[in-house]
Coordinates of C-alpha atoms and ligand atoms in Angstrom, one line a residue:
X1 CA 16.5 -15.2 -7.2
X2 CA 20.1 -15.9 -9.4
X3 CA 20.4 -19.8 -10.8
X4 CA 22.9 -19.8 -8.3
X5 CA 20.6 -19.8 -5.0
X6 CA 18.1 -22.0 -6.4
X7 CA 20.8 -24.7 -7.1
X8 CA 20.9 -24.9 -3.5
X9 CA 17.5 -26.3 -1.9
X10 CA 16.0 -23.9 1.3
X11 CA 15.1 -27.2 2.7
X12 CA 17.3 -29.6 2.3
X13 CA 15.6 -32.7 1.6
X14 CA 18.1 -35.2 3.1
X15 CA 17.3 -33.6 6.7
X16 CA 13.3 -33.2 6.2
X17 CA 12.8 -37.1 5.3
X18 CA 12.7 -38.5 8.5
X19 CA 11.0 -35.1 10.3
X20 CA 8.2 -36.5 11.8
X21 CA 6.5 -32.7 12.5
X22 CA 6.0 -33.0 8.6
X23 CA 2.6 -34.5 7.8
X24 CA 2.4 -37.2 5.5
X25 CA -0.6 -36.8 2.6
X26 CA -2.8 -40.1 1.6
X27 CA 0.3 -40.6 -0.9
X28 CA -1.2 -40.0 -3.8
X29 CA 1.1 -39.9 -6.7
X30 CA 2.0 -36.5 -8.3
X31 CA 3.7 -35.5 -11.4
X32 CA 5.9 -32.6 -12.4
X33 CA 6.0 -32.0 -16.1
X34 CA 9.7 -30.3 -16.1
X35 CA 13.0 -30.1 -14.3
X36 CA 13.4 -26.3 -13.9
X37 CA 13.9 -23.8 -10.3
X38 CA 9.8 -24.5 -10.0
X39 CA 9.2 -27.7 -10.9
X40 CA 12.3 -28.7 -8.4
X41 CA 11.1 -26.3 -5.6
X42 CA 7.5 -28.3 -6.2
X43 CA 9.0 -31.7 -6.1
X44 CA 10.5 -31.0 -2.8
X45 CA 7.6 -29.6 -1.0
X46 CA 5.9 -32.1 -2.6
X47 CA 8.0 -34.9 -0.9
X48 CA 8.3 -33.1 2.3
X49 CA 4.6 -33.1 2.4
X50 CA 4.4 -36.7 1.8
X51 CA 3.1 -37.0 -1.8
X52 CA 5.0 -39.9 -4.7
X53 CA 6.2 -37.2 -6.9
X54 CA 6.9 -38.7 -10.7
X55 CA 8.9 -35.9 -12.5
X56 CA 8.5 -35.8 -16.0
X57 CA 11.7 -34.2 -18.4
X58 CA 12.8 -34.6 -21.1
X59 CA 16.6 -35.6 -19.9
X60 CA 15.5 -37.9 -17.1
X61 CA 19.5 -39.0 -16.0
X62 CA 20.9 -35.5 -16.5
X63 CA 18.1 -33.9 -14.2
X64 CA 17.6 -36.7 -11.7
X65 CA 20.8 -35.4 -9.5
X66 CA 18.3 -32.0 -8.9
X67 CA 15.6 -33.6 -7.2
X68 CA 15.0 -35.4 -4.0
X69 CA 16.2 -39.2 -3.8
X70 CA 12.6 -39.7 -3.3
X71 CA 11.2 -38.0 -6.5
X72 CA 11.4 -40.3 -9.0
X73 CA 12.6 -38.8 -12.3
X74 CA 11.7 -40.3 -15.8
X75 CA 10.6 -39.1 -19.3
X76 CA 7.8 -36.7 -19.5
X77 CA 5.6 -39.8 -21.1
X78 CA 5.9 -42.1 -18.1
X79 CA 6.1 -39.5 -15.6
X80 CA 2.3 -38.7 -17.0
X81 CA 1.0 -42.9 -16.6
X82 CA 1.7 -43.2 -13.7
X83 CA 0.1 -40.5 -12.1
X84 CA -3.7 -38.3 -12.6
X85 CA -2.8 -34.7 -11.3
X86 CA 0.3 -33.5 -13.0
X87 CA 1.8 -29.9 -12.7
X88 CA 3.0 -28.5 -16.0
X89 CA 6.0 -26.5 -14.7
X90 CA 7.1 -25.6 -18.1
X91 CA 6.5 -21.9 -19.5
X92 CA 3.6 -21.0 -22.1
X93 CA 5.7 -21.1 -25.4
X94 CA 6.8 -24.4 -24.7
X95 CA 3.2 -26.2 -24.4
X96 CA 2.6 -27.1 -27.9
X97 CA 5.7 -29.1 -27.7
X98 CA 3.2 -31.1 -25.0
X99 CA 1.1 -32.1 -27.5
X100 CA 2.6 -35.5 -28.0
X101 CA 1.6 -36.6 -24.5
X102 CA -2.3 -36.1 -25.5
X103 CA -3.3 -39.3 -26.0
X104 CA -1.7 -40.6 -22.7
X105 CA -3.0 -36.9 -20.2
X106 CA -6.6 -37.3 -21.6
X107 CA -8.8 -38.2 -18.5
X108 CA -6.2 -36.4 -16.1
X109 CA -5.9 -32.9 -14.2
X110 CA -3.4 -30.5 -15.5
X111 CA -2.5 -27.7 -13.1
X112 CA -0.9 -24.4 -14.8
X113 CA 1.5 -23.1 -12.8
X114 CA 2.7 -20.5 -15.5
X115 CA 2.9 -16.8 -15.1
X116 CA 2.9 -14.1 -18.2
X117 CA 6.1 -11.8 -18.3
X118 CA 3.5 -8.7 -19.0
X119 CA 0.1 -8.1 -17.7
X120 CA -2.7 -9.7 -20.0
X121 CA -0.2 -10.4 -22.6
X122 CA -1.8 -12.9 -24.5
X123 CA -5.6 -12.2 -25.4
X124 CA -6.4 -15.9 -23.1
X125 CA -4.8 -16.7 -20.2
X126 CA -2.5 -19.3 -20.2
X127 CA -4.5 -22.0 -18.2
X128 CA -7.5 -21.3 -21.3
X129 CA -4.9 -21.8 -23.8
X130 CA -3.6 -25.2 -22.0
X131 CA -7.3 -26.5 -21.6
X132 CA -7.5 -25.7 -25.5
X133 CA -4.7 -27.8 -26.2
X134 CA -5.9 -30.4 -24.3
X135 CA -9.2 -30.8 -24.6
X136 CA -9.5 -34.2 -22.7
X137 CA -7.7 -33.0 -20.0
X138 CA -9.4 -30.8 -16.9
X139 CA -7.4 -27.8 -16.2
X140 CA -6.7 -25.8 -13.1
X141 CA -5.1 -22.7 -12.3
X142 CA -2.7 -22.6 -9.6
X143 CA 0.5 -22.0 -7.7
X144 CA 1.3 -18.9 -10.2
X145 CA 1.1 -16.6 -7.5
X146 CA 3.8 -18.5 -5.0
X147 CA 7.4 -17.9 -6.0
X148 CA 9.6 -21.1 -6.3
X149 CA 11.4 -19.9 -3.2
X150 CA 7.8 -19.6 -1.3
X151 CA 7.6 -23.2 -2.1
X152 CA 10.7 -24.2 -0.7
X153 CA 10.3 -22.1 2.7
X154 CA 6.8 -23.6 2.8
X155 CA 4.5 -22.6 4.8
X156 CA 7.0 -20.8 7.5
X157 CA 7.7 -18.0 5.0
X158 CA 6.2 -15.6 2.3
X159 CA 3.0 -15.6 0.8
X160 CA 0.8 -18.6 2.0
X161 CA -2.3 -17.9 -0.1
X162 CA -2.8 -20.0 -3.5
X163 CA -5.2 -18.9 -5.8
X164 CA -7.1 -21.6 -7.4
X165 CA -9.4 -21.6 -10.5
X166 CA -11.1 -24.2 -12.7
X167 CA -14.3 -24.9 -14.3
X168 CA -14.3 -28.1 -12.4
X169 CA -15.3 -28.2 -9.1
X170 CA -14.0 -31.8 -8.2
X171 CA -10.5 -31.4 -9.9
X172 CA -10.2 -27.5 -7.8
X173 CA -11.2 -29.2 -4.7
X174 CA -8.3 -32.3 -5.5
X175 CA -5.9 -29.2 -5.7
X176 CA -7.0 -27.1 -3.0
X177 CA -6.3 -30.4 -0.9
X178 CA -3.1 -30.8 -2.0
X179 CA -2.3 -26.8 -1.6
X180 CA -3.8 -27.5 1.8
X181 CA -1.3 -30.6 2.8
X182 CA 1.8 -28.7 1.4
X183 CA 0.8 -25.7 3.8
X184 CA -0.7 -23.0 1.8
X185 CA -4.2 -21.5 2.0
X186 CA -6.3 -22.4 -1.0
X187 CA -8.1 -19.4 -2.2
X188 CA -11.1 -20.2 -4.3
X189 CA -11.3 -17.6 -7.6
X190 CA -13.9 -19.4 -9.3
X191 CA -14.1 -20.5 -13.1
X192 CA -11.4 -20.8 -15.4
X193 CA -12.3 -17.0 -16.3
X194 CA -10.5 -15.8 -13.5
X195 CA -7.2 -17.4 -15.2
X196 CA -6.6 -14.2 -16.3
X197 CA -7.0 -12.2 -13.5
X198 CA -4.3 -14.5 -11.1
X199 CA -1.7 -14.8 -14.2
X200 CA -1.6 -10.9 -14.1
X201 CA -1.1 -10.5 -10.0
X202 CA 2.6 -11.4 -9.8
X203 CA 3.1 -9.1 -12.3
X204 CA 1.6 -6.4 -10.4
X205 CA 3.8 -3.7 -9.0
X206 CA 2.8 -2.3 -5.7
X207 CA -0.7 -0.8 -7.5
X208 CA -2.0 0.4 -4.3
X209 CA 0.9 3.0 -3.7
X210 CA 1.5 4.0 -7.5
X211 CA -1.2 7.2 -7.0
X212 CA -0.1 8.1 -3.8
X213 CA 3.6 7.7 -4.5
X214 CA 2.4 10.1 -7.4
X215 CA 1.1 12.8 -5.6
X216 CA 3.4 12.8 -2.6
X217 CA 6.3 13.7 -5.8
X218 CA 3.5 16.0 -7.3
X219 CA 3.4 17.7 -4.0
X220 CA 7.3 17.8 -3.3
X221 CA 8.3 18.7 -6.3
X222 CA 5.7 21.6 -6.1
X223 CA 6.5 22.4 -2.6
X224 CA 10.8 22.5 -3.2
X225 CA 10.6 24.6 -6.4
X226 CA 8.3 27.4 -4.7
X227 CA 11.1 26.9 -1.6
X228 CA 14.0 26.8 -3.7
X229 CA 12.7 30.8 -5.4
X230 CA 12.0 32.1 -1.9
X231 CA 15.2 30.5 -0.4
X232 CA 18.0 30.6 -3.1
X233 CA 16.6 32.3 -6.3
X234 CA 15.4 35.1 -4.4
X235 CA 18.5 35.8 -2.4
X236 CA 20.7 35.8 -5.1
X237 CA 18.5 38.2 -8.1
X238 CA 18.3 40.9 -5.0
X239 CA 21.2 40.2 -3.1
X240 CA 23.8 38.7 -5.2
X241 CA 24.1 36.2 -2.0
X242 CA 25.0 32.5 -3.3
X243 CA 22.6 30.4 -0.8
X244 CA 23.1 27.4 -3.3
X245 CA 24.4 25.6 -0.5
X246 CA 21.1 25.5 1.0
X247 CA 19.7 23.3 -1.2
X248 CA 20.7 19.5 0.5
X249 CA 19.3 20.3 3.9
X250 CA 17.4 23.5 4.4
X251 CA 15.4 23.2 1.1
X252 CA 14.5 19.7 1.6
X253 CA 13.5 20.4 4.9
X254 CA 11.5 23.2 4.6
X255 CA 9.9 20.9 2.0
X256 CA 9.4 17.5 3.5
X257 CA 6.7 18.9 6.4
X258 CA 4.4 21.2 3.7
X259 CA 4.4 17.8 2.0
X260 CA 3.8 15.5 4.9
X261 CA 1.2 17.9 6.5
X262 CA -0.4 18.4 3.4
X263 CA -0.7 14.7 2.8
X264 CA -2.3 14.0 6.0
X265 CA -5.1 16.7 5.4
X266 CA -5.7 14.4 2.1
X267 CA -6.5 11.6 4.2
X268 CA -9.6 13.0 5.9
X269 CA -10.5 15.5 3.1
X270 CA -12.3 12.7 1.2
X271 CA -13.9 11.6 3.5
X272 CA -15.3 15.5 4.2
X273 CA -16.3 15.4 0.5
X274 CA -17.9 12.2 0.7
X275 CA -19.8 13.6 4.2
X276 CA -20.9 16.5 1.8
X277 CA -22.3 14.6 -0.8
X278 CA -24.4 12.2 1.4
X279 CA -25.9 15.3 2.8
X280 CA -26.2 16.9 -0.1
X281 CA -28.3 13.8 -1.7
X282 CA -29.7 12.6 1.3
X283 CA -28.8 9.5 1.2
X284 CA -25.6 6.8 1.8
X285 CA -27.1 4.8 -1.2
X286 CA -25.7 7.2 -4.3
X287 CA -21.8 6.1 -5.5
X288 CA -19.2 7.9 -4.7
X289 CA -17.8 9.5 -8.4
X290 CA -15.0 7.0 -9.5
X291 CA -12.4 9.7 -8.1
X292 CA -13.8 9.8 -5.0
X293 CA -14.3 6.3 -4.6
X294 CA -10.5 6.0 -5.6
X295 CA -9.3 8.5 -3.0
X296 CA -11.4 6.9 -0.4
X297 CA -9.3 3.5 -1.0
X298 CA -5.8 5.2 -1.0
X299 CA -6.3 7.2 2.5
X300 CA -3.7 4.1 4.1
X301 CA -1.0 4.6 1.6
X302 CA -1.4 8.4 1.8
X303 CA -1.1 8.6 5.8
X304 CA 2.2 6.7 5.5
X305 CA 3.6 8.7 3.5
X306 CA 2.7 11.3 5.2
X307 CA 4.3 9.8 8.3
X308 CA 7.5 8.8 6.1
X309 CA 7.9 12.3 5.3
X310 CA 7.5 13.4 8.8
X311 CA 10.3 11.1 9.8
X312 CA 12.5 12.5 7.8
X313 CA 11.7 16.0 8.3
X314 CA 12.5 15.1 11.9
X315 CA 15.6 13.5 11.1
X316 CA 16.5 16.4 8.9
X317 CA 15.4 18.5 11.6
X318 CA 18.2 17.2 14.2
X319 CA 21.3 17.2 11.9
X320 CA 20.5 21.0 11.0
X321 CA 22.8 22.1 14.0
X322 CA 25.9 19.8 12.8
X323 CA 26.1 21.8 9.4
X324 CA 29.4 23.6 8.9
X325 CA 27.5 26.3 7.5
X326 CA 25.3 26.7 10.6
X327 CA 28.7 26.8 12.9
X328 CA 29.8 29.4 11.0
X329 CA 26.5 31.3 11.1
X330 CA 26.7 31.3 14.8
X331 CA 30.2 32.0 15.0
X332 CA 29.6 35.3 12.6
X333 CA 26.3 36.2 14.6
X334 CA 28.6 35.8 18.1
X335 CA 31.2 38.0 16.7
X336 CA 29.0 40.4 15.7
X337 CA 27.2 41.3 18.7
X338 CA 30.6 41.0 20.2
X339 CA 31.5 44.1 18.2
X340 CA 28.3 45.5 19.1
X341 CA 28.8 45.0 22.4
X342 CA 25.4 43.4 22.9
X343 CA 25.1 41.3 26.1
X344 CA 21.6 40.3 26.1
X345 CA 20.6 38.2 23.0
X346 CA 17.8 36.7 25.2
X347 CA 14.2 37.2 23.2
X348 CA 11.6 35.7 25.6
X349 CA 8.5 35.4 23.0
X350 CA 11.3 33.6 20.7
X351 CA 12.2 31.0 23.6
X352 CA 8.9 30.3 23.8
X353 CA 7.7 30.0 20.4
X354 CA 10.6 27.8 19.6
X355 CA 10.1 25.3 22.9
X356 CA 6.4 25.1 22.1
X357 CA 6.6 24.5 18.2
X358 CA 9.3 21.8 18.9
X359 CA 7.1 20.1 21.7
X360 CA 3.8 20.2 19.7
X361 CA 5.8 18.7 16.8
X362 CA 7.7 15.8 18.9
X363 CA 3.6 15.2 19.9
X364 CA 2.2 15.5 15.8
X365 CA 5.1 12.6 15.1
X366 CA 4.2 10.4 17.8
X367 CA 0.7 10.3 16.9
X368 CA 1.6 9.7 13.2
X369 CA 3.8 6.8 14.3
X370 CA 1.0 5.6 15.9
X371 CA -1.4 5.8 13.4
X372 CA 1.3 4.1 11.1
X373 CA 1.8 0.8 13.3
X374 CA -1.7 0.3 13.8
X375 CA -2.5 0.5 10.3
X376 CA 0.2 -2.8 9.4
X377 CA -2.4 -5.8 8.5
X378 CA -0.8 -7.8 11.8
X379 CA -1.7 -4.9 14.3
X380 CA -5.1 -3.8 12.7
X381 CA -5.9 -7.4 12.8
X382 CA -5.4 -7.6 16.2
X383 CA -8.1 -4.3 16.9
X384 CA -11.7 -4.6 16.7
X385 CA -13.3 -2.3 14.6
X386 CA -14.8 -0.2 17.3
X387 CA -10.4 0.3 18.4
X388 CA -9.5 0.3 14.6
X389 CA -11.7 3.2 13.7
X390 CA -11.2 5.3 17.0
X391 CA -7.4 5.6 16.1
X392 CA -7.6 6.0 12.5
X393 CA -10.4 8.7 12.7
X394 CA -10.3 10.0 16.1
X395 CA -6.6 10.5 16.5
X396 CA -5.4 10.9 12.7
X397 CA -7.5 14.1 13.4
X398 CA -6.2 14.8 16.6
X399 CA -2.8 14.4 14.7
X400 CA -3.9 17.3 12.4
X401 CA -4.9 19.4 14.7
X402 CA -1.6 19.3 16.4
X403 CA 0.0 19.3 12.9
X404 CA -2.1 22.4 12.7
X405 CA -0.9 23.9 16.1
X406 CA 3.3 23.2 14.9
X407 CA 2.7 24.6 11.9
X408 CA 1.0 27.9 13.2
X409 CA 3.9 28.7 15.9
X410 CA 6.2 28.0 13.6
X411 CA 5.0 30.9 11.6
X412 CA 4.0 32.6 14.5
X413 CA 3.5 36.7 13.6
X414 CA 5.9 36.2 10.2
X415 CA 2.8 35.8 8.1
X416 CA 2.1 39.2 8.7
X417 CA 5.9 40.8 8.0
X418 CA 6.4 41.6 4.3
X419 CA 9.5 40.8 4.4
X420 CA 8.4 37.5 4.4
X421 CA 6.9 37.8 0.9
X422 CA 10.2 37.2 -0.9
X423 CA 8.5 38.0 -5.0
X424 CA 5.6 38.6 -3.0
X425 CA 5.1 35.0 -2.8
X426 CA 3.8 34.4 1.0
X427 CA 5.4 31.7 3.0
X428 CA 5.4 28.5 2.4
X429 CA 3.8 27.4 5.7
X430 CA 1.0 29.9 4.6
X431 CA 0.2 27.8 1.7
X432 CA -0.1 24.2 4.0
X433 CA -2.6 25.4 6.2
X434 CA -4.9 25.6 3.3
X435 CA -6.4 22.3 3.0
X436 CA -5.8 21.1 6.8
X437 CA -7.8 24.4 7.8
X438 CA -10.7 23.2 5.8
X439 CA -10.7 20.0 6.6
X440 CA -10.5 20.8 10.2
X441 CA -13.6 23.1 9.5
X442 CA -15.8 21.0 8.3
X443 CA -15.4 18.5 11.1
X444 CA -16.1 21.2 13.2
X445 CA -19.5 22.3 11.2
X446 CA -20.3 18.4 10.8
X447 CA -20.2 17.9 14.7
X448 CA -22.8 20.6 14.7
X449 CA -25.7 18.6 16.8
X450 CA -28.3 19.7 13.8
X451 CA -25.9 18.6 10.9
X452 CA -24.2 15.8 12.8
X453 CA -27.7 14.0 13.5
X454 CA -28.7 13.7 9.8
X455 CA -25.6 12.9 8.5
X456 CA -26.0 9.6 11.5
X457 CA -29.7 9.2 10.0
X458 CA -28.6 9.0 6.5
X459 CA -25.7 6.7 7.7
X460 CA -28.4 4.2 9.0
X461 CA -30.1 4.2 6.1
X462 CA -32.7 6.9 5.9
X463 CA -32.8 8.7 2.4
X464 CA -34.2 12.1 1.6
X465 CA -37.9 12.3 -0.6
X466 CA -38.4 8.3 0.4
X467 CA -41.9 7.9 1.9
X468 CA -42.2 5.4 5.0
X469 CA -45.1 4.0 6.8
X470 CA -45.2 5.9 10.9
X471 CA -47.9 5.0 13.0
X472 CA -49.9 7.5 15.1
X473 CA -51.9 6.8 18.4
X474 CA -55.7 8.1 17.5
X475 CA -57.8 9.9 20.0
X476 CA -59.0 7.2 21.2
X477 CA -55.8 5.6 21.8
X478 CA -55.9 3.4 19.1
X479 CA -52.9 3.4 16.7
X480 CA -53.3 4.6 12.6
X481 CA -50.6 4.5 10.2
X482 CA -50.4 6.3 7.2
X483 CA -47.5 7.4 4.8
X484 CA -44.9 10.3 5.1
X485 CA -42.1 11.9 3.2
X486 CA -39.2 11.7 6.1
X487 CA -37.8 14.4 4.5
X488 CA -40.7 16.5 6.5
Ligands
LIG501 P1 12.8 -23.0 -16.1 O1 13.7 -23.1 -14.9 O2 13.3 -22.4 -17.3 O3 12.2 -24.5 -16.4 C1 11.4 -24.7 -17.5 C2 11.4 -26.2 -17.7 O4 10.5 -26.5 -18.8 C3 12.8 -26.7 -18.2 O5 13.5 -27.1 -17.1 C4 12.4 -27.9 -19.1 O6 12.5 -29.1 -18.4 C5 10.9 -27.8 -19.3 N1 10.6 -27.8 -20.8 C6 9.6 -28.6 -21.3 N2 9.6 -28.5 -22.6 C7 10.5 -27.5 -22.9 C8 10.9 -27.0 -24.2 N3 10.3 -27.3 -25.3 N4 11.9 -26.1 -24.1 C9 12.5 -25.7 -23.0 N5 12.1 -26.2 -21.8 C10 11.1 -27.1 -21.8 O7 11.5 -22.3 -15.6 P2 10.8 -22.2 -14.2 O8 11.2 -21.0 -13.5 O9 10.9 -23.5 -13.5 O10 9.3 -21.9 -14.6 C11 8.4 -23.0 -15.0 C12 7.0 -22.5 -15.1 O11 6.6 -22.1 -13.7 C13 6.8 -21.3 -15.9 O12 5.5 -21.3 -16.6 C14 6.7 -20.1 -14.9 O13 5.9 -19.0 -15.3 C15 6.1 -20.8 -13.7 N6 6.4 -20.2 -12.4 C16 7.7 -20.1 -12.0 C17 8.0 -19.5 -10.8 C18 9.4 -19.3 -10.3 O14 9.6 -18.8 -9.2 N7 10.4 -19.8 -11.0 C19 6.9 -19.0 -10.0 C20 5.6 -19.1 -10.4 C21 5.4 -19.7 -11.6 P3 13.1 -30.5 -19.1 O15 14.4 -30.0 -19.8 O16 13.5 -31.4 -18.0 O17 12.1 -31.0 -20.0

């Protein structure tokens, strides 16, 4: 956000005063420690919400025209008498300079608001490093995580989740109460240890899509050079053909579905391997290898990507007829059967290859886009897990099935005509059905009535070599129990 913005308040003060939808707090007197974008977004949530807010700088009259005519605005030393939880909304570096105002915090709560410019930059958090300065003071973590703006916009807009931590319980609960009144959700991290661990969130950038991001490049990048040999390289070494103009459209295109289909096979291949491994060890109770375990938790990121690619191989897709080079192509093809005095250009299995591959495609994208909406957090909250689980497992494989089914008309018989094997490198679409195939195999073997029954056992707990009691009825109809292996 540029200086510029935050010199002008999201909620205007002035018109928020006499809103009576606002709630007011108990009034207890608050205090700001510094005039800056957050310690002036804080003031006027703070007023809105119906807290005295003392702000504390150390140029009371050139600051005072920032904040709310109800904020009071005075030096940092009497901003800190006259109130018991004050916000230190100045940055790290600038604590020690604090350290005059000792005598006059001790007994009061300090909440550290200040976030790191790298992640675990200093070897204690910030909020440890405060509570070491001020060792009469009790310290709470808080508000790092909610942008200045957030503050402003309040509890209509951005992220509405505070995360608190402190090594005492009264002075977090004080905070959370006051998080609470300005609108936010209070989020309890526990002890001042977990400093660390909020300081480095905001710094966080999108961590949950950096592998799959990863691999969907890996897999384009793989995918567009092997298309790029077969399409342009290959043409020109035996032909002398310059197809470089190829490379925009038809390359990427050819590349965007290997990578989106291939992606989606990713999603349920862990959990094949993970199937594999329970029945291998007979039991649910063994961890996952880190790897595994890893894969398993990106499977959402993966499948949109898989469905962003898709998109844009459909998009791709419907501008390949507007190309110039494509109107020429059919203009060259007309002429020449023009010359050849063909009439019938009509190939029936063609027709129909085409029509179906296109349909079962149109299908395979629907059923991504599907699978894509329901996995946003406000749909998938809306779904019990009985729905949730149906559409992301049952129809994410139905989705590669059909996947499956566009791919293989699209190839049709061509797998099988060498000139296809351009370098005697086999098409690309060859090389996708790979993974999906196997995938779509072992779902098949692992539906098998015998295979699918103990992989459900060993889901509900039973484990393989553990002994448990079973009780018999005796001849005389009595009942005996005794021990067993249930592997038996
Ligand atoms: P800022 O605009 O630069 O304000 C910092 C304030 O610190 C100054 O206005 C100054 O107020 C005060 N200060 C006290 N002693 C100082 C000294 N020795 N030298 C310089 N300034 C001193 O920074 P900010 O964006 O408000 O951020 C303040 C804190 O909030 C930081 O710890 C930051 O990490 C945290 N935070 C900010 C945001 C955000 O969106 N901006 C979000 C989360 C957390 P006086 O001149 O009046 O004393």
């Amino acid at each position: 956000m540029s200086g510029g913005d935050m010199a002008k308040p999201l909620l205007d003060h002035r018109n928020t005063e006499g809103d009576p939808s606002i709630t007011p707090a108990a009034g207890r007197s608050i205090g700001v420690l510094g005039s800056g974008d957050f310690a002036r977004s804080l003031a006027i949530r703070l007023v809105c919400s119906g807290f005295k807010v003392v702000v504390g700088s150390r140029n009371p009259k050139r600051k005072a025209s920032l904040f709310p005519s109800a904020a009071e605005v005075t030096f940092q030393a009497e901003a800190v008498k006259k109130t018991d939880v004050i916000f230190v909304a100045v940055f790290r570096e600038h604590y020690s300079t604090l350290c005059d105002l000792a005598d006059v915090l001790a007994g009061k709560i300090l909440v550290d608001v200040s976030n790191n410019t790298e992640i675990n930059h200093h070897k204690e958090s910030n909020a440890e490093y405060l509570a070491s300065l001020f060792p009469a003071c009790t310290v709470v973590k808080g508000f790092n995580v909610v942008s200045a703006w957030t503050l402003q916009s309040g509890a209509r807009d951005g992220n509405k989740q505070v995360l608190i931590c402190s090594n005492n319980q009264e002075a977090k609960r004080i905070v959370a109460e006051i998080a609470q009144v300005m609108g936010f959700t209070p989020v309890d991290m526990g002890c001042m240890s977990s400093a660390c661990e909020i300081e480095n969130i905001p710094l966080r950038l999108l961590p949950a899509w950096k592998i799959p991001i990863f691999l969907a490049l890996g897999l384009f990048l793989c995918f567009f050079t092997y298309n790029l040999i077969r399409q342009v390289i290959h043409p020109y070494i035996r032909e002398h053909k310059n197809k470089l103009y190829k490379i925009p459209i038809e390359v990427v295109n050819t590349t965007l579905p290997c990578v989106s289909y291939v992606m989606l096979s990713l999603v349920y291949l862990p959990g094949v391997l993970a199937a594999c491994s329970q029945l291998y060890y007979g039991t649910k109770y063994r961890r996952f290898p880190d790897w595994l375990d890893q894969w398993l938790q990106h499977r959402k990121q993966i499948g949109l990507l898989s469905f962003f690619c898709a998109a844009l191989h459909a998009v791709y897709s419907l501008c390949l007829p507007m190309r110039r080079s494509h109107r020429y192509q059919l203009i060259e093809t007309a002429v020449k059967q023009a010359v050849e005095k063909k009439m019938n250009i009509w190939v029936e299995e063609e027709v129909w290859r085409m029509e179906i591959y296109i349909s079962v495609g149109i299908i395979a994208l629907g059923l991504l886009s599907l699978l894509a909406i329901t996995s946003l957090p406000s749909i998938a909250n809306s779904l019990n897990w009985r729905e949730f689980s149906c559409i992301q497992s049952t129809l994410g494989f139905i989705a590669l099935v059909i996947s499956t089914l566009h791919t293989l008309t699209y190839g049709w018989s061509r797998a099988f005509d060498e000139n296809q094997y351009k370098f005697y490198l086999p098409p690309t679409y060859t090389l996708t059905l790979l993974v999906p195939c196997t995938v779509i195999l072992a779902k098949v073997i692992f539906s098998l009535p015998c295979i699918q029954q103990r992989l459900l056992r060993i889901r509900r707990g039973w484990e393989k070599g553990r002994y448990v009691k079973f009780v018999l009825p005796s001849a005389t109809g009595e009942y005996s129990s005794g021990e067993t292996s249930s592997n038996v």
